[in-house]
XYZ file of C-alpha atoms in Angstrom:
350
model
C 0.000 0.000 0.000
C 1.395 3.391 -1.034
C 2.061 6.035 1.602
C -0.410 8.924 1.574
C 1.308 12.225 0.890
C 0.085 13.865 4.105
C 1.704 11.206 6.367
C 5.430 11.645 7.135
C 7.750 8.781 6.139
C 8.829 7.872 9.687
C 5.260 7.770 10.960
C 4.152 5.681 7.975
C 6.829 3.102 8.770
C 5.532 2.817 12.316
C 1.970 2.394 11.071
C 3.032 -0.247 8.535
C 5.052 -2.178 11.115
C 2.162 -2.010 13.561
C -0.242 -3.388 10.968
C 2.088 -6.263 10.066
C 2.767 -7.042 13.718
C -0.970 -7.062 14.432
C -1.598 -9.427 11.523
C 1.079 -11.855 12.710
C -0.195 -11.780 16.289
C -3.776 -12.428 15.214
C -2.717 -15.311 12.992
C -0.756 -16.784 15.908
C -3.824 -16.497 18.149
C -6.003 -18.488 15.769
C -3.240 -20.987 14.975
C -2.426 -21.797 18.619
C -6.120 -22.125 19.484
C -6.513 -24.564 16.572
C -3.652 -26.636 18.054
C -5.382 -26.628 21.455
C -8.654 -27.860 19.927
C -6.823 -30.496 17.864
C -4.974 -31.812 20.923
C -8.277 -31.949 22.810
C -9.816 -34.114 20.083
C -6.803 -36.443 20.222
C -7.213 -36.887 23.977
C -11.008 -37.205 24.239
C -10.910 -40.985 24.686
C -8.341 -40.722 27.498
C -10.333 -37.956 29.165
C -13.528 -40.019 29.098
C -11.626 -42.820 30.843
C -10.308 -40.368 33.419
C -13.759 -38.888 33.919
C -15.157 -42.332 34.732
C -12.814 -42.788 37.683
C -14.318 -42.326 41.126
C -14.305 -39.019 42.983
C -13.113 -35.519 42.127
C -9.643 -35.214 43.716
C -7.609 -31.974 43.395
C -5.312 -33.362 40.683
C -8.222 -34.523 38.576
C -10.045 -31.202 38.988
C -6.861 -29.295 38.110
C -6.484 -31.341 34.930
C -9.995 -30.653 33.637
C -9.801 -26.953 34.538
C -6.430 -26.692 32.804
C -7.882 -28.365 29.707
C -11.309 -26.729 29.412
C -10.800 -23.228 30.807
C -8.556 -22.200 27.861
C -10.928 -23.821 25.354
C -13.814 -21.765 26.749
C -11.958 -18.535 27.559
C -9.573 -18.144 24.619
C -12.376 -17.360 22.140
C -12.919 -14.227 24.254
C -9.291 -13.268 23.572
C -9.809 -13.985 19.865
C -12.869 -11.758 19.870
C -11.062 -8.865 21.585
C -7.623 -9.042 19.954
C -8.406 -10.888 16.743
C -10.621 -8.228 15.164
C -10.813 -4.465 14.775
C -13.007 -2.640 17.277
C -13.996 0.875 18.200
C -11.847 2.884 20.601
C -14.566 2.811 23.230
C -14.847 -0.981 23.046
C -11.075 -1.401 23.423
C -10.926 0.975 26.392
C -13.446 -1.215 28.218
C -12.088 -4.659 27.323
C -8.354 -4.523 26.487
C -7.351 -5.772 29.975
C -9.555 -8.884 29.862
C -7.185 -11.090 27.776
C -4.366 -10.551 30.282
C -6.614 -11.513 33.194
C -7.563 -14.708 31.334
C -3.883 -15.533 30.786
C -3.239 -15.265 34.537
C -5.774 -18.047 35.123
C -4.205 -20.099 32.301
C -0.802 -19.800 33.951
C -2.113 -20.654 37.421
C -3.857 -23.820 36.176
C -0.844 -25.108 34.212
C 1.466 -24.277 37.126
C -0.827 -26.101 39.575
C -0.538 -29.332 37.556
C 3.228 -28.901 37.451
C 3.298 -28.290 41.216
C 1.279 -31.454 41.907
C 3.579 -33.505 39.671
C 6.779 -32.239 41.301
C 5.244 -32.663 44.772
C 4.547 -36.330 44.009
C 7.948 -36.793 42.357
C 9.720 -35.302 45.396
C 8.218 -37.964 47.659
C 5.488 -35.610 48.936
C 7.933 -33.113 50.391
C 5.833 -30.350 51.929
C 8.623 -27.794 51.607
C 8.506 -28.280 47.836
C 4.768 -27.765 47.468
C 4.751 -24.792 49.868
C 7.631 -23.090 48.038
C 6.084 -23.618 44.608
C 2.670 -22.558 45.895
C 4.101 -19.302 47.262
C 5.967 -18.669 43.998
C 2.791 -19.248 42.007
C 0.840 -16.870 44.253
C 3.569 -14.216 43.988
C 3.663 -14.390 40.178
C -0.135 -14.259 39.867
C -0.351 -11.327 42.333
C 2.273 -9.360 40.416
C 0.498 -10.005 37.125
C -2.859 -8.886 38.537
C -1.251 -5.689 39.856
C 0.340 -4.941 36.473
C -2.904 -5.461 34.532
C -4.932 -3.398 36.990
C -2.588 -0.422 37.339
C 0.422 -0.434 34.987
C -0.801 -0.758 31.393
C -2.591 1.405 28.855
C -4.324 0.896 25.511
C -2.206 1.269 22.391
C -2.564 4.869 21.186
C -3.075 4.204 17.477
C -4.907 1.683 15.344
C -8.083 -0.292 15.950
C -6.538 -3.207 17.823
C -7.220 -3.748 21.529
C -3.596 -4.247 22.604
C -1.989 -3.221 25.912
C 1.276 -1.264 25.939
C 3.740 0.101 28.489
C 3.169 3.658 29.707
C 6.070 6.032 29.134
C 7.982 5.225 32.327
C 11.428 3.945 33.240
C 10.009 0.601 34.365
C 8.790 -2.104 32.004
C 6.138 -3.680 34.194
C 4.255 -5.222 31.274
C 7.446 -6.938 30.151
C 7.780 -8.214 33.709
C 4.272 -9.636 33.380
C 5.571 -12.012 30.697
C 8.929 -12.571 32.406
C 7.558 -13.620 35.817
C 6.311 -17.082 34.665
C 9.869 -17.819 33.525
C 11.045 -17.256 37.116
C 8.483 -19.798 38.337
C 9.621 -22.261 35.649
C 13.252 -21.912 36.721
C 12.442 -22.524 40.400
C 10.260 -25.521 39.535
C 12.978 -26.920 37.266
C 15.510 -26.643 40.100
C 13.316 -28.849 42.307
C 12.748 -31.271 39.424
C 16.442 -31.557 38.549
C 17.465 -31.920 42.199
C 15.109 -34.875 42.585
C 16.115 -36.350 39.220
C 19.795 -36.260 40.207
C 19.008 -38.007 43.481
C 17.063 -40.706 41.616
C 19.782 -41.412 39.086
C 22.474 -41.369 41.736
C 21.064 -44.663 43.034
C 21.079 -47.322 40.304
C 18.915 -45.709 37.580
C 18.324 -49.111 35.985
C 15.904 -49.856 38.825
C 13.645 -46.914 37.944
C 10.365 -48.053 36.396
C 9.359 -47.149 32.844
C 6.789 -44.738 34.261
C 9.422 -42.934 36.335
C 11.752 -42.695 33.335
C 8.937 -41.370 31.178
C 8.108 -38.693 33.714
C 11.767 -37.696 33.893
C 12.072 -37.484 30.112
C 8.778 -35.754 29.370
C 9.000 -33.543 32.449
C 12.400 -32.264 31.341
C 11.124 -31.699 27.788
C 8.134 -29.795 29.231
C 10.414 -27.473 31.214
C 12.657 -26.815 28.222
C 9.745 -26.057 25.851
C 7.893 -23.745 28.240
C 11.056 -21.988 29.400
C 12.137 -21.301 25.809
C 8.729 -19.845 24.950
C 8.622 -17.660 28.073
C 12.199 -16.548 27.450
C 11.454 -15.626 23.823
C 8.294 -13.814 24.899
C 10.189 -11.901 27.594
C 12.994 -10.974 25.198
C 10.504 -9.662 22.630
C 8.720 -7.665 25.321
C 11.866 -6.030 26.719
C 13.389 -5.113 23.341
C 12.615 -1.649 21.948
C 14.007 -1.859 18.409
C 10.843 -3.317 16.842
C 8.042 -2.579 19.284
C 5.386 -3.458 16.699
C 6.495 -7.114 16.781
C 6.906 -7.400 20.548
C 3.669 -9.373 20.965
C 4.022 -11.999 18.232
C 5.097 -14.744 20.689
C 2.405 -13.899 23.263
C -0.239 -16.320 21.872
C 2.172 -19.237 22.342
C 2.724 -18.411 26.009
C -1.038 -18.047 26.508
C -1.987 -21.617 25.551
C 1.030 -23.862 25.063
C 1.748 -24.386 28.815
C -1.806 -25.699 29.298
C -1.585 -27.963 26.243
C 1.717 -29.466 27.381
C 0.646 -29.832 31.026
C -2.469 -31.793 30.014
C -0.500 -33.871 27.534
C 2.041 -34.727 30.258
C -0.717 -36.121 32.496
C -2.330 -38.077 29.644
C 1.009 -39.538 28.541
C 1.851 -40.631 32.071
C -1.527 -42.280 32.419
C -1.082 -44.036 29.065
C 2.336 -45.292 30.158
C 0.825 -46.663 33.368
C -2.129 -48.472 31.759
C -0.246 -51.560 30.477
C 0.862 -52.265 34.048
C -2.597 -51.800 35.480
C -4.631 -54.586 37.015
C -8.127 -54.285 38.393
C -10.033 -55.987 41.136
C -13.835 -56.321 41.156
C -14.172 -53.417 43.555
C -11.452 -51.099 42.336
C -12.708 -50.060 38.873
C -10.277 -47.877 36.909
C -6.855 -47.599 38.412
C -3.686 -45.522 38.540
C -0.533 -47.421 39.468
C 2.477 -45.754 41.015
C 5.978 -44.893 39.991
C 8.466 -47.268 41.591
C 12.148 -46.785 42.261
C 13.769 -49.475 44.395
C 17.042 -48.841 46.183
C 18.175 -52.451 45.709
C 17.224 -55.301 43.343
C 14.245 -57.394 44.428
C 14.094 -60.618 42.348
C 10.701 -61.298 40.767
C 9.015 -58.835 43.131
C 7.856 -55.477 41.721
C 7.149 -54.152 45.214
C 9.254 -54.116 48.354
C 7.770 -52.919 51.651
C 10.849 -51.075 52.870
C 12.954 -50.003 49.895
C 10.567 -48.560 47.312
C 9.781 -44.910 46.692
C 6.429 -44.574 44.906
C 4.979 -41.648 42.942
C 1.385 -41.574 41.790
C 0.671 -40.328 38.241
C -2.143 -38.149 39.559
C -0.774 -36.840 42.853
C -1.554 -37.638 46.467
C -1.705 -41.331 47.260
C -1.928 -43.901 50.040
C -0.038 -47.184 49.975
C -0.824 -50.256 52.089
C 1.253 -53.424 52.047
C 0.117 -56.848 53.205
C 2.230 -60.010 53.077
C 0.922 -63.556 53.512
C 2.619 -66.946 53.406
C 1.126 -69.496 51.018
C 2.142 -73.134 50.504
C 2.182 -74.337 46.902
C 3.430 -77.804 45.930
C 5.412 -78.229 49.125
C 7.104 -74.832 48.736
C 6.474 -71.836 50.955
C 5.847 -68.617 49.063
C 5.414 -65.094 50.397
C 2.821 -63.025 48.553
C 3.062 -59.246 48.842
C -0.018 -57.204 48.024
C 0.182 -53.461 47.462
C -3.108 -51.580 47.672
C -2.793 -48.060 46.336
C -5.334 -45.266 46.462
C -4.298 -42.244 44.464
C -6.531 -39.159 44.436
C -9.644 -41.306 44.272
C -8.087 -43.822 41.858
C -7.378 -47.308 43.242
C -5.287 -50.264 42.216
C -4.031 -53.527 43.603
C -0.736 -54.948 42.414
C 0.407 -58.453 43.458
C 4.002 -59.620 43.551
C 5.558 -62.938 44.525
C 8.871 -63.410 46.303
C 11.208 -66.265 45.497
C 10.297 -69.554 47.250
C 11.836 -69.734 50.686
C 12.264 -73.484 50.881
């Protein structure tokens, strides 16, 4: 499009860059939402199975909120930022997308907190620290949206910008989740190192899968938050500072839900059911010493539930078969309303 004669060259460049940046951001919004819907369709069967399990424990509730809140709320963001609106409309609604993103972050972070809490052996210091970090990040973001942003001065897009101050609070809004990710990754890596310090070959497939996918989750989310923060803090091309924002709005929720589904899928082949237990969720196992032919040891196993809080009860009985005495160990596990019974047999004692 040719520059009108009455518009100076420098101002026309800013307008053109702003229009291109707005187009890219809107395309990213629709593209990322399409990925979220596609991933939801892929996981519907697994979610129906999860929904059929008994009770509504915190981990299960967090999963469904993390999955369905973005699917319901992101169309509001598309409506506000994906189309041109009047100045009056934007003045009234331009803050709403950022409030929605705060909830998105809190839900994805809550799933991550539950997973690390279980992986750490239910260490209360871990869950309290991560909970306080999550609350601090969310509180800062709410304060920024309520008091430290303004509507972009030109154009018909409803986009927030930094006021002309020495502090880049809006950039800090996008940087603060990266701080939470780093702290959470430190807890995750500390526990992973302790696991692999003691004979990693004894870690179950489920534990190894959580280690691998959990690390990949941290790397992906941290890279996106870092890129988003870098684009927000830079001042050379302000018009393009928001092009990565749509990724940070939805991708953490998509990956958090996929992590839970993948862990559950990895656990299913090792699942057994009893007439009264229904659907089940077995635990991670990491034994400190080899236990021949026995998947469970009463004293030397650390167990992590795929869905969070769990109770473990062991019962051993002696049974005589063909003149040989055999010890049967039964592990009854209840994990956030999901139950399972796993039976293991020790070597014959005589």
